[in-house]
Coordinates of C-alpha atoms in Angstrom, one line a residue:
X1352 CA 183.9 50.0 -10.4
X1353 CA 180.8 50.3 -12.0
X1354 CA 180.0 50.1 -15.6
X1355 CA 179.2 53.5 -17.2
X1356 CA 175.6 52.9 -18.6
X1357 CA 175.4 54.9 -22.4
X1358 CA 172.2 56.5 -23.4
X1359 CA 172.0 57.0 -27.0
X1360 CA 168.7 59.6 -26.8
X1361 CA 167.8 62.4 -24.7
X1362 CA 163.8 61.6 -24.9
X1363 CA 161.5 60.5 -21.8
X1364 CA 162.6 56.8 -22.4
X1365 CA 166.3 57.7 -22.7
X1366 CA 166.1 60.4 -19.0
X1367 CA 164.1 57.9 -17.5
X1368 CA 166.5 55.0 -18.1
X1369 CA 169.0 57.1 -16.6
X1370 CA 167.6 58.2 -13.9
X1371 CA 166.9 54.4 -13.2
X1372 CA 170.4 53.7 -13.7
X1373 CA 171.8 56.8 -11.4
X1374 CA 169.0 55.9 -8.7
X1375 CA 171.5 52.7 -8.5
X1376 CA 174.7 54.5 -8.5
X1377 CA 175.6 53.4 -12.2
X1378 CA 177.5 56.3 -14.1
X1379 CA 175.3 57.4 -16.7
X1380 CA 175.8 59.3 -19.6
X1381 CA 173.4 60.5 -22.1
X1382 CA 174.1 61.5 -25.6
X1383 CA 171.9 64.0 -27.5
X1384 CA 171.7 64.7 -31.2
X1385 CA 169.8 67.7 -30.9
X1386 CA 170.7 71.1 -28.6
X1387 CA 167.6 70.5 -26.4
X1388 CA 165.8 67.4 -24.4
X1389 CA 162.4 65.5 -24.7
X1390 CA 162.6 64.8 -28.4
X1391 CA 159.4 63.4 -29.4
X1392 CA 158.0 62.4 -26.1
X1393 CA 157.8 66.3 -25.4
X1394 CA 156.3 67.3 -28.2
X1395 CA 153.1 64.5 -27.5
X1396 CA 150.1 64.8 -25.4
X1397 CA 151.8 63.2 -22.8
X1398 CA 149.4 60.2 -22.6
X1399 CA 150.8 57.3 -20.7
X1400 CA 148.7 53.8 -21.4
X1401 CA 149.0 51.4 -18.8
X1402 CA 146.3 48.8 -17.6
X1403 CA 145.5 48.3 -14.4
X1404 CA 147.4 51.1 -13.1
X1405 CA 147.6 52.0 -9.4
X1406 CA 146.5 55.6 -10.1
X1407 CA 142.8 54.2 -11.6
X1408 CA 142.6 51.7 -9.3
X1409 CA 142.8 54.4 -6.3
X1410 CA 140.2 56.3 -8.5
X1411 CA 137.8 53.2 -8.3
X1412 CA 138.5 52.4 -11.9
X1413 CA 137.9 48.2 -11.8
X1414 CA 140.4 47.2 -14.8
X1415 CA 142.5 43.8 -14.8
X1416 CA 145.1 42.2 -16.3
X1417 CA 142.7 40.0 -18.5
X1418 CA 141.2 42.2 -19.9
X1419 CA 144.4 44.3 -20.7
X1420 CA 145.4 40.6 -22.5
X1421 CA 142.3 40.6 -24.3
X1422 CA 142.0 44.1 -25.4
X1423 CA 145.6 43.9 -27.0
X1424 CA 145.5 40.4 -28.6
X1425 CA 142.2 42.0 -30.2
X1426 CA 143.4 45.1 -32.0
X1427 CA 146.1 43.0 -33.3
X1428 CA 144.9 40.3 -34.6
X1429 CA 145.2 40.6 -38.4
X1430 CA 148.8 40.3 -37.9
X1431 CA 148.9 37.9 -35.3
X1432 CA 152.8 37.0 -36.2
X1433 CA 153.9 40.4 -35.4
X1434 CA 153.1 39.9 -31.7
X1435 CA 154.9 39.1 -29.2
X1436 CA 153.4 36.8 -26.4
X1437 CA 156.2 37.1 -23.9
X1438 CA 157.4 40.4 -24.6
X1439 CA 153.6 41.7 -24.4
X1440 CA 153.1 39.8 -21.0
X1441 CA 156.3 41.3 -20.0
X1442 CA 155.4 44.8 -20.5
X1443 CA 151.1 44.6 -19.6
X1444 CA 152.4 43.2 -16.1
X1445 CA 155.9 45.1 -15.6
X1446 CA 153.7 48.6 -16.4
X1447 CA 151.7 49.0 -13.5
X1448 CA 154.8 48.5 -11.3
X1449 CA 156.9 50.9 -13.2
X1450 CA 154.6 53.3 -13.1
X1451 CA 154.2 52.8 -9.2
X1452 CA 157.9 52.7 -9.2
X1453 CA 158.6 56.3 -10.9
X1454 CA 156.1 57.6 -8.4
X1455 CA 157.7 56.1 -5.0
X1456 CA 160.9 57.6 -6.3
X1457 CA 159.4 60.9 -7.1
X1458 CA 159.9 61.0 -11.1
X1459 CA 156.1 61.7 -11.4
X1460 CA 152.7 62.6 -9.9
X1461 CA 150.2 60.8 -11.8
X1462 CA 146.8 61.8 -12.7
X1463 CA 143.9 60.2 -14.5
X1464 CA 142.5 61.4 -17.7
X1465 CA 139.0 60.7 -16.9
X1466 CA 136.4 60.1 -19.8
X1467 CA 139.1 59.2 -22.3
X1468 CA 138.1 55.8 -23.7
X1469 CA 140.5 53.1 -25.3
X1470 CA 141.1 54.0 -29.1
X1471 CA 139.1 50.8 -30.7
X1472 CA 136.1 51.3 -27.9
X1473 CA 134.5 48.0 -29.8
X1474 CA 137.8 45.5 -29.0
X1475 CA 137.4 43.1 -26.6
X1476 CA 138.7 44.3 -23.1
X1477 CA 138.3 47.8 -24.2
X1478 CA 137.3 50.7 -21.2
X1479 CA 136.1 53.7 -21.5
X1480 CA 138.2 55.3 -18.7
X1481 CA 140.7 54.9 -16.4
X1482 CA 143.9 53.7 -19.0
X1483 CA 145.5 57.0 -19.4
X1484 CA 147.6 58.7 -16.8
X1485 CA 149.6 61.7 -17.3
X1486 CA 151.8 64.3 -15.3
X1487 CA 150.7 66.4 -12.6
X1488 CA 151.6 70.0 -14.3
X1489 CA 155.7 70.7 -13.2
X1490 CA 157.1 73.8 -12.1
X1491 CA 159.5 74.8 -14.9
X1492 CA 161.8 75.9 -11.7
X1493 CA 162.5 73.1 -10.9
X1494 CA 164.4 72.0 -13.4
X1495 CA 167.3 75.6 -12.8
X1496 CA 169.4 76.5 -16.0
X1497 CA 168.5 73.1 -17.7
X1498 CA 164.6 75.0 -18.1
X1499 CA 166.1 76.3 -21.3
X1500 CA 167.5 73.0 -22.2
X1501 CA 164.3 71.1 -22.6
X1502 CA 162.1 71.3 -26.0
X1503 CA 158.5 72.7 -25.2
X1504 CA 156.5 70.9 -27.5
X1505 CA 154.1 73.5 -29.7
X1506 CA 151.3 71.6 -30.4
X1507 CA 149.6 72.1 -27.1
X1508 CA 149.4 75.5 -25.0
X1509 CA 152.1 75.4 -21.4
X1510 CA 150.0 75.7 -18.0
X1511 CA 146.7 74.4 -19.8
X1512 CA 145.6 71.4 -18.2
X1513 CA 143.4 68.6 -20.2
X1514 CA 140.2 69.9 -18.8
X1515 CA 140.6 73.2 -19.9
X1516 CA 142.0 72.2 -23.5
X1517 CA 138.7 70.3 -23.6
X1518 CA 136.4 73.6 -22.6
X1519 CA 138.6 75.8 -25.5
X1520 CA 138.5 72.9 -27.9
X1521 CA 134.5 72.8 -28.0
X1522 CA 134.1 76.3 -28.3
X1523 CA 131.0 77.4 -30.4
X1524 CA 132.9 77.6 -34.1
X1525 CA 130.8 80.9 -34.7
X1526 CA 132.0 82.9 -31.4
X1527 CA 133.7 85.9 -32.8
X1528 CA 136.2 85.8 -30.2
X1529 CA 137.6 82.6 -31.7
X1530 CA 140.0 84.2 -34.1
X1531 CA 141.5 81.4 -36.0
X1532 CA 145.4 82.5 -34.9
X1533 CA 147.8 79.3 -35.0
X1534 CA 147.9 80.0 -31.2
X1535 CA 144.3 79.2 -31.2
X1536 CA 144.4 76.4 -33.4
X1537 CA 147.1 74.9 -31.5
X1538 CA 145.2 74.7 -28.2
X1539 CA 142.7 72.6 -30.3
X1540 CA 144.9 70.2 -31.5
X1541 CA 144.8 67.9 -28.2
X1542 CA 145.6 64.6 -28.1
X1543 CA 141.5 63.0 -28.4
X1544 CA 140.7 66.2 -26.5
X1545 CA 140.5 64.8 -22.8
X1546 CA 139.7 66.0 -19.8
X1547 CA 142.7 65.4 -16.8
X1548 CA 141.2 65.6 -13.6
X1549 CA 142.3 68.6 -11.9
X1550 CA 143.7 68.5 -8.5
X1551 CA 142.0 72.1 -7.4
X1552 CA 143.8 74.2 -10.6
X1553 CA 143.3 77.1 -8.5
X1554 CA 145.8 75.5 -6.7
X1555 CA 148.7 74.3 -9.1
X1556 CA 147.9 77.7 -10.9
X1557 CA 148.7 80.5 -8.0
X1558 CA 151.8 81.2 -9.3
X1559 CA 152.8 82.1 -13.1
X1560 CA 150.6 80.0 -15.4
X1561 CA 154.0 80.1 -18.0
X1562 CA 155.8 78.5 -15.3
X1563 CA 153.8 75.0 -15.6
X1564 CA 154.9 72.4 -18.0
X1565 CA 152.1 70.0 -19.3
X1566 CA 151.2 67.3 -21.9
X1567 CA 154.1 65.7 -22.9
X1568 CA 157.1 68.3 -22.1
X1569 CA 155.4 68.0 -18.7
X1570 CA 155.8 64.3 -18.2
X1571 CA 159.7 65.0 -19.6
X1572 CA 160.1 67.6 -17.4
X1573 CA 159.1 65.8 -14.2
X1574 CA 161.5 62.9 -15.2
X1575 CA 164.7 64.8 -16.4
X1576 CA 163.9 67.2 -12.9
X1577 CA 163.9 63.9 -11.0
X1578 CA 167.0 63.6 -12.7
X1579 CA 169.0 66.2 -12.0
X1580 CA 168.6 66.2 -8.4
X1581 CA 170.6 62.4 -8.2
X1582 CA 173.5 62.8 -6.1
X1583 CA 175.8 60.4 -8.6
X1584 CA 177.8 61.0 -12.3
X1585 CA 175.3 62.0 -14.3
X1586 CA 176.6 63.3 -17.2
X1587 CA 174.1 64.9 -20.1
X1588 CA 175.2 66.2 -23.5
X1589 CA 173.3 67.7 -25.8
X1590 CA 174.6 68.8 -29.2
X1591 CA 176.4 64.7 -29.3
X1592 CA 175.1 62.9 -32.4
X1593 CA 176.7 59.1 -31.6
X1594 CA 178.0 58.0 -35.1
X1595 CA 179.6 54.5 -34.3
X1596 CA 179.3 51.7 -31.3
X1597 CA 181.8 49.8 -30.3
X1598 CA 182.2 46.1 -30.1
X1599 CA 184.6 43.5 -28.9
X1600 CA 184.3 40.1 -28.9
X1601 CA 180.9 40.6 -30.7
X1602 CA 179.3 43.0 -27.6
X1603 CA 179.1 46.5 -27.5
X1604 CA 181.5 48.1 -25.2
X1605 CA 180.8 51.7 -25.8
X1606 CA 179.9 54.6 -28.0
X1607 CA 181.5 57.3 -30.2
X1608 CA 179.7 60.7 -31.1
X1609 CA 180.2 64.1 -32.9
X1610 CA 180.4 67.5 -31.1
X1611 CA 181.7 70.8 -32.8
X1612 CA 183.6 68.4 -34.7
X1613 CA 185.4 66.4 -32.7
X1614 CA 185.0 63.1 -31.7
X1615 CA 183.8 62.1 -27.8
X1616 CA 183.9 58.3 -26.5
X1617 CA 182.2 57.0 -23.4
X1618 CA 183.4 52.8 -22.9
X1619 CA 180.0 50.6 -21.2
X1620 CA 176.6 49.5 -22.1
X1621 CA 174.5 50.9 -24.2
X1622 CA 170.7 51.8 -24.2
X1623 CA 169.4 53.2 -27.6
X1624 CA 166.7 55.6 -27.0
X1625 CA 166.5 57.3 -30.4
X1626 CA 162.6 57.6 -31.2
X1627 CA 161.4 56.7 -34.9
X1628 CA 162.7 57.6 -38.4
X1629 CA 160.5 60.2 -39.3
X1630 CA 163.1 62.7 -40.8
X1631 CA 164.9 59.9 -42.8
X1632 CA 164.3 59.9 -46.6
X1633 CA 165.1 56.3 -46.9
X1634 CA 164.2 55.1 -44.1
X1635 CA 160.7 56.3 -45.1
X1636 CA 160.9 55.4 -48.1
X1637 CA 161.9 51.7 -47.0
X1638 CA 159.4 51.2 -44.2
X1639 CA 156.5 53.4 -45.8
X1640 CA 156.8 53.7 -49.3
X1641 CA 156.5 57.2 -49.9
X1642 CA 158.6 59.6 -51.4
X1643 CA 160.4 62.7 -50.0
X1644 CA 158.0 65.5 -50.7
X1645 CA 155.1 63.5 -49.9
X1646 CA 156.0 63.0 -46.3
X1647 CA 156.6 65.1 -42.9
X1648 CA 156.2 65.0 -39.1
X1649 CA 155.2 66.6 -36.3
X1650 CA 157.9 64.8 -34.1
X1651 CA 161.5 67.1 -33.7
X1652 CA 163.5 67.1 -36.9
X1653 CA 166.0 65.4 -34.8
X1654 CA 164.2 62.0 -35.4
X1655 CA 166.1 60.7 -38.1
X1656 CA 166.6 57.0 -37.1
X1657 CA 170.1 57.3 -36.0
X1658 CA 168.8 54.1 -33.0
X1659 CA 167.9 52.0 -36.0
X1660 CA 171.2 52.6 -38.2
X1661 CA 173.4 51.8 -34.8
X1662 CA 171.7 48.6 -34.0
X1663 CA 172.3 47.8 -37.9
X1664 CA 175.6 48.7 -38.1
X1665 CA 176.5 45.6 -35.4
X1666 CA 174.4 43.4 -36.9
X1667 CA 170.9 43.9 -35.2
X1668 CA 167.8 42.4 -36.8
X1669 CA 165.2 45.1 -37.4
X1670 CA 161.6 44.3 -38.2
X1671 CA 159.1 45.8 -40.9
X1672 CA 155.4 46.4 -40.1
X1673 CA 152.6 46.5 -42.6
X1674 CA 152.7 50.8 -43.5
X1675 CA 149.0 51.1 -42.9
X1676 CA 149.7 50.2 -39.0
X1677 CA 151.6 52.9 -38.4
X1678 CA 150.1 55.6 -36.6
X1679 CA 150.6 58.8 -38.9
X1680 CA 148.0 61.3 -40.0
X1681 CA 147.4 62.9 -43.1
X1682 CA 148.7 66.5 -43.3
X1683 CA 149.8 69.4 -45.2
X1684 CA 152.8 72.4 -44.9
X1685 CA 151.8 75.0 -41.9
X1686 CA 154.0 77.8 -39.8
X1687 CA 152.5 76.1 -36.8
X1688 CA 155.6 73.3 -34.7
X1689 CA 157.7 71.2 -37.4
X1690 CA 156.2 73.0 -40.1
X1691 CA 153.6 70.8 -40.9
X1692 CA 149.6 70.4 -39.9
X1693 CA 147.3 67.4 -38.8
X1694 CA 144.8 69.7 -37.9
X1695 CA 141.1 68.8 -37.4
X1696 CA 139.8 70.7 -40.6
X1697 CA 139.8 67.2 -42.6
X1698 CA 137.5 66.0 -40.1
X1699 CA 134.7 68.5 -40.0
X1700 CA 131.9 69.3 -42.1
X1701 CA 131.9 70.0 -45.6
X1702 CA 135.1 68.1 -46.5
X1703 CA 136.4 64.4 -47.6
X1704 CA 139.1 62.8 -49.5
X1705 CA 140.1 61.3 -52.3
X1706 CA 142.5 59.3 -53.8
X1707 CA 143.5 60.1 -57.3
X1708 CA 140.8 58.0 -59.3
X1709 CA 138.6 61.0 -57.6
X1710 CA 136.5 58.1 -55.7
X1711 CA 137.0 58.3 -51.7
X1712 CA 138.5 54.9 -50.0
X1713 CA 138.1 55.3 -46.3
X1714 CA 135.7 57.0 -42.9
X1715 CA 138.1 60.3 -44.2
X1716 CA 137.7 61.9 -40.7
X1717 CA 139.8 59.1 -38.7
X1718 CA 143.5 58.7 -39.2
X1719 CA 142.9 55.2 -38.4
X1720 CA 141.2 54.2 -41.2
X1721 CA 142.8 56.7 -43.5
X1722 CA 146.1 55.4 -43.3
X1723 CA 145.1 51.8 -43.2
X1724 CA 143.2 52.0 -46.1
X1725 CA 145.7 54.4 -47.8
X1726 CA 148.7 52.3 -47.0
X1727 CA 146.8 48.7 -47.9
X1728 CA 148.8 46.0 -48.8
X1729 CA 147.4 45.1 -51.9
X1730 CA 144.8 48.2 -52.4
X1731 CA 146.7 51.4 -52.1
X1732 CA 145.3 54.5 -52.3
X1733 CA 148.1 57.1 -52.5
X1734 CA 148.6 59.8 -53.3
X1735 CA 145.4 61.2 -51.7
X1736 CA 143.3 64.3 -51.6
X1737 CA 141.7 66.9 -49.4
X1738 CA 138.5 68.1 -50.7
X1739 CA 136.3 71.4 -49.3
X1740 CA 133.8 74.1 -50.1
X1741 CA 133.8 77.5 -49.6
X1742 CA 131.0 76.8 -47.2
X1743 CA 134.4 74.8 -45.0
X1744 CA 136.3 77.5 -46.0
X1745 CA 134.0 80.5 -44.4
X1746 CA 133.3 78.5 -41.6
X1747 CA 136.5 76.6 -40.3
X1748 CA 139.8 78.4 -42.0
X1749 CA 142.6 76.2 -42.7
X1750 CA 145.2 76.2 -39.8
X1751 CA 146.8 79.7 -39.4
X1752 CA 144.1 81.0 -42.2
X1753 CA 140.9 82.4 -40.2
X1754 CA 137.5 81.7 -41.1
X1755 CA 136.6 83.5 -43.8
X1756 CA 140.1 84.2 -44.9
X1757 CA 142.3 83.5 -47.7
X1758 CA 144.9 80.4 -48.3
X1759 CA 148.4 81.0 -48.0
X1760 CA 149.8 81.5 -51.7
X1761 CA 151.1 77.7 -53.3
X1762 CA 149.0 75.8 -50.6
X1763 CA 146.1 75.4 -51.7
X1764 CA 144.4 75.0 -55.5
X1765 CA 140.9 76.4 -55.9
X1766 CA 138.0 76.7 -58.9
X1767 CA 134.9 77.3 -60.0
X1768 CA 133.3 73.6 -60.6
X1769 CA 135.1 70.2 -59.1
X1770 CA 135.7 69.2 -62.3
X1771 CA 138.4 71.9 -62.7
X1772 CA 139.4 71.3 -59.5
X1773 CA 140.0 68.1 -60.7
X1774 CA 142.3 68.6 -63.4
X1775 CA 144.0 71.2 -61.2
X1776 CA 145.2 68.2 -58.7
X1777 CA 145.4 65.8 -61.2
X1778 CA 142.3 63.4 -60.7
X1779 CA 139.8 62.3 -62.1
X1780 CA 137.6 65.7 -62.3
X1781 CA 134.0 63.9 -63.7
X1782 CA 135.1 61.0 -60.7
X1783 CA 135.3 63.8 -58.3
X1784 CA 132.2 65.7 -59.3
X1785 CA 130.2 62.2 -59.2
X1786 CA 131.8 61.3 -55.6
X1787 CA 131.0 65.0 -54.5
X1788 CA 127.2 64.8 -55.3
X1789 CA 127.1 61.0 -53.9
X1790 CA 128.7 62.5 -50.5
X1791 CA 126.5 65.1 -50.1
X1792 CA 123.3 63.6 -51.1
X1793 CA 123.7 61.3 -47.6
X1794 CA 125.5 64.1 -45.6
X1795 CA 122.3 65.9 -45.9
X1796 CA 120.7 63.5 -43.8
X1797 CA 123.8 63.0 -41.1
X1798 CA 124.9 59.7 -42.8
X1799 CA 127.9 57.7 -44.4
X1800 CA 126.4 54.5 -45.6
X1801 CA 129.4 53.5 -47.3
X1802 CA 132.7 54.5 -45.3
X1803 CA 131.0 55.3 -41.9
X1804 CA 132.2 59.2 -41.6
X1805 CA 130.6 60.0 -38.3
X1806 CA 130.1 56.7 -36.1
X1807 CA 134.0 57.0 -34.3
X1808 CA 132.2 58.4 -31.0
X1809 CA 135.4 60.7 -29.5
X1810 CA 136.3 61.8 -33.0
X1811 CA 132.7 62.8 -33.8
X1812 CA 132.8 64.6 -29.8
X1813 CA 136.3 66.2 -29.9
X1814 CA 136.6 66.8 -33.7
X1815 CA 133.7 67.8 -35.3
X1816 CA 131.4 71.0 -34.8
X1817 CA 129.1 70.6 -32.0
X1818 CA 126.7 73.6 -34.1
X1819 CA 126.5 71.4 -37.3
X1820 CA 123.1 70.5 -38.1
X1821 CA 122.6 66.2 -38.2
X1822 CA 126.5 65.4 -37.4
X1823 CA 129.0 67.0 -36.3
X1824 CA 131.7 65.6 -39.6
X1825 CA 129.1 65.1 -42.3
X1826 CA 128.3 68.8 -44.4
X1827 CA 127.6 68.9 -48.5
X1828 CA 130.3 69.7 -50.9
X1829 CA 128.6 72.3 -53.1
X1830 CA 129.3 75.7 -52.4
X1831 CA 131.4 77.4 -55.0
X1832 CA 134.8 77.6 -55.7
X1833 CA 135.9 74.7 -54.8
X1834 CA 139.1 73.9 -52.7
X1835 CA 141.9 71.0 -52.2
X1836 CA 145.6 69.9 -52.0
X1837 CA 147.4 66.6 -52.3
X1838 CA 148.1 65.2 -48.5
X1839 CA 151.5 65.0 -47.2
X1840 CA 152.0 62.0 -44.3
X1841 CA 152.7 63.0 -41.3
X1842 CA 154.6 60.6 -38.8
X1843 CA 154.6 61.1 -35.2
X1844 CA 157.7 59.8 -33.9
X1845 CA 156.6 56.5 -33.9
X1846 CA 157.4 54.2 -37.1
X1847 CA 156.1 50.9 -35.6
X1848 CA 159.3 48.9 -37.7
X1849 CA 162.6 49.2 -36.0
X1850 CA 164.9 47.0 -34.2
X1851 CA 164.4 43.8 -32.8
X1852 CA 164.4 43.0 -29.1
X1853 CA 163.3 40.7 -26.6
X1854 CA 161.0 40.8 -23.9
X1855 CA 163.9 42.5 -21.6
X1856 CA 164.7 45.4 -24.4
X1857 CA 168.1 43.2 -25.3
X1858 CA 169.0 43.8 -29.2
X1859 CA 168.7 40.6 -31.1
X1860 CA 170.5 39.8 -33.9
X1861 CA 168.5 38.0 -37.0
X1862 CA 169.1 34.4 -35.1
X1863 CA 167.6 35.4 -32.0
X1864 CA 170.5 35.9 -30.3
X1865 CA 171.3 38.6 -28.3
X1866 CA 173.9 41.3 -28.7
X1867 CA 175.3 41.6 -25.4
X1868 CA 175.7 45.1 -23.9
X1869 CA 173.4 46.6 -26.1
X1870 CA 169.8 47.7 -25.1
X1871 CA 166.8 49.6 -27.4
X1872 CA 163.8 51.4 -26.1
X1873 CA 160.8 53.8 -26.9
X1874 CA 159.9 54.0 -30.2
X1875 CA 163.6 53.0 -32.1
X1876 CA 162.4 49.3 -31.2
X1877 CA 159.8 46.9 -33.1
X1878 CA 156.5 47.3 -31.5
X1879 CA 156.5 42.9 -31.2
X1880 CA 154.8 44.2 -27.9
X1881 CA 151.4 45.2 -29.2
X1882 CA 151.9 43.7 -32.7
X1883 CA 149.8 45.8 -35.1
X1884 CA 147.5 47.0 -32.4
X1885 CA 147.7 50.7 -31.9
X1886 CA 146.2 53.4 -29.0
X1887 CA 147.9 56.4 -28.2
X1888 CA 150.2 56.0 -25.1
X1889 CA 151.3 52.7 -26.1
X1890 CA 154.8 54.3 -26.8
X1891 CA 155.1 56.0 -23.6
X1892 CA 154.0 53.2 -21.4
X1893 CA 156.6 50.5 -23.2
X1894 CA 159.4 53.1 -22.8
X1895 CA 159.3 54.2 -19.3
X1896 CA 158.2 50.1 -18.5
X1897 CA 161.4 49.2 -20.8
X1898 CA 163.9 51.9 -18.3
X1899 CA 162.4 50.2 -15.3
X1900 CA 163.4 46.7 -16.6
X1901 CA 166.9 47.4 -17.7
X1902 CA 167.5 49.5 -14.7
X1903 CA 166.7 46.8 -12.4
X1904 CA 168.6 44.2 -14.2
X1905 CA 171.8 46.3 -13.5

């Protein structure tokens, strides 16, 4: 008889490394914390990285392996230890078949996000289309009871496809129908803002809009429907937090996990699939170097790190990256998803950021550089601080607060001069006034000499206000009162450190050597693949590339 494959993680790269295994005839079971499925893949854009896929290439999108290699090695080269040779050639050239593969099998319909360029657009290797695939909207009936099992991520609006989140997201800022509503603001916050091409939406749209599943719950969707229609034993349960593996002989032989308070084994192999450790105090505390109240996420509240405390319970090595690598945004408390907000009000005019010296530190309208200069090894510059006008204020809103409209009460400290301001937040209220004056001196003219606010391209196109005179993120800081809050740091799901595996997703202990019968993918494992290096999608790509490879080997 067949082993009984476990899958610790009910997320895209957890389904899809079932449905690898099932497509085999290996008994799978999946174990899920949480009551629903998608975890923090369905609460994404959806983006899928791969180089050279088959989808582009049929598009007459020229891309090669080289210059995947290139573009890689490139972003992360300050860190050049923390990559991976092998495992990165393993996953540039295993993605393009994988993501053939789930097609051929009918897991997915790709489609090409046209116009969406590589994040570091200046990196060697670097396109400016053609990366980025995503799903094909899914019928929601497809998927029969289980429709009501599967998290529908908030951040971006069902039955929209990227085209038309583009169109809403560059509406003029002064069009009175644009009411400020968190629904609104939520069909703004798009992954980079991208257009999908779109297969004749009069098409995929004659039916109920509602019914379609896009962005990320889509691409979850079309995998966990794929799924469910495997004639084999496929068993799912949600609700199952696994709280122990177990070993013999050194290998892992099974799982144990907790369900209304009784214990529930399943004896085999076992893939962990568990996402990040956003919702972990001390995990975030260890990898990141924050405190509790100064951090959040807009991944599920299920993403506590359970993959990570497994693979160390049986003696797994797990690797630390630098915090300013890790792709997180800056962020404050909002009624919109997890609770919190990355939304693009610190990017556009009018606004900037501070650290608590008052002085700013970074280009304050690209996460990017935010958190890497925030999180610097030896030059940190945290706590930090949003900064805005009442000119920001009447124009923009804040998240759920319209234009024009007044702050939910606790969120946000405002006065009459920066320097009060200042002394409000606790910085440095002459600094700030000094910084304010400096900022909007250049601002005036559409310029940043000194932190380059305004020369990322797509953040500058899909973040800023197209009806702001000289550049769309640059505005003066001068109309009275003044307005701020100290930034939380939002994670995403995706925590870079984690546990350490080889090019085939094995778990290695800290002497390279590999604990048999036990498995990690998606976001629970190291990134050794792209080192440092970051560009949305990377996490999707390695995890559905990672299901392929372990599905194959059994």
């Amino acid at each position: 008889m067949t082993d009984r494959l476990i899958v610790v993680g009910g997320g895209l790269s957890g389904i899809a490394v079932a449905l690898g295994a099932a497509l085999k005839g290996v008994p799978v079971t999946i174990f899920e914390s949480d009551d629903k499925l998608g975890g923090a893949a369905a609460y994404s854009g959806g983006l899928v990285w791969i180089g050279a896929n088959h989808a582009a290439i049929d598009s007459g999108i020229d891309d090669d392996l080289d210059r995947v290699r290139a573009y890689i090695r490139d972003i992360a080269s300050r860190h050049p230890e923390l990559l991976d040779e092998e495992a990165m050639e393993r996953w540039i050239t295993t993605a393009p078949v994988a993501a053939r593969y789930w097609e051929d099998v009918g897991a997915i319909t790709w489609t090409v996000i046209p116009g969406l360029a590589d994040y570091h657009e200046q990196a060697k290797g670097a396109l400016p289309e053609g990366r980025y695939i995503t799903a094909a909207p899914v019928d929601r009936q497809r998927l029969g009871p289980w429709a009501d099992k599967l998290r529908i991520g908030p951040y971006h609006p069902m039955g929209t496809t990227y085209a038309e989140a583009l169109a809403k997201g560059r509406r003029n800022f002064d069009d009175p129908a644009r009411d400020g509503s968190a629904g609104d603001r939520s069909e703004n916050i798009i992954d980079d803002r991208a257009m999908v091409a779109s297969r004749d939406e009069k098409e995929i749209f004659a039916n109920d809009r509602s019914r379609h599943l896009t962005f990320g719950t889509g691409v979850v969707a079309a995998f966990l429907s794929r799924l469910l229609e495997v004639d084999g034993d496929v068993e799912i349960l949600t609700g199952h937090r696994v709280t122990e593996l177990l070993t013999r002989d050194g290998a892992v032989v099974g799982a144990v996990a907790q369900h209304a308070g009784q214990s529930v084994s399943r004896q085999g192999r076992v893939v962990l699939s568990t996402s990040g450790y956003d919702w972990n105090p001390e995990l975030m505390r260890e990898f990141i170097g924050v405190e509790e109240g100064d951090f959040g996420s807009v991944a599920p509240d299920s993403i506590r790190g359970d993959g990570l405390l497994l693979a160390r319970s049986v003696g797994a090595a797990t690797m630390t990256w630098p915090a300013g690598t890790v792709p997180m945004m800056p962020g404050w408390p909002s009624k919109v998803g997890t609770g919190f907000s990355h939304g693009p009000e610190a990017c556009l005019p009018h606004s900037m950021i501070v650290d608590s010296s008052g002085r700013r530190f970074c280009d304050d309208s690209y996460w990017v550089d935010i958190m890497d200069k925030a999180f610097a090894e030896n030059d940190r510059h945290w706590p930090m601080f949003l900064i805005w006008d009442d000119d920001h204020r009447q124009k923009y809103g804040l998240q759920e607060t319209p234009p024009g409209g007044e702050y939910p009460e606790g969120l946000v400290t405002s006065a009459p001069t920066l320097k009060e301001l200042g002394t409000a937040l606790g910085i440095d209220g002459d600094a700030l006034t000094e910084t304010a004056a400096e900022f909007s001196r250049w601002a005036e003219r559409g310029e940043d000499p000194h932190f380059g606010r305004g020369s990322v391209a797509y953040i500058a196109r899909n973040l800023g206000d197209p009806n702001n005179d000289g550049n769309p993120l640059l505005g003066p800081i001068r109309k009275p009162p003044f307005h701020g809050l100290r930034l939380k740091v939002l994670g995403t799901g995706i925590g870079m450190s984690g546990i350490g595996v080889d090019a085939e997703a094995r778990v290695l202990r800290p002497d390279g050597s590999v604990i048999e019968g036990l498995y990690a993918i998606g976001s629970c494992a190291a990134f050794t693949t792209s080192g440092t290096g970051y560009n949305s999608g990377f996490a999707l790509s390695r995890g559905i590339t990672h299901a392929y490879l372990i599905a194959e080997s059994l």
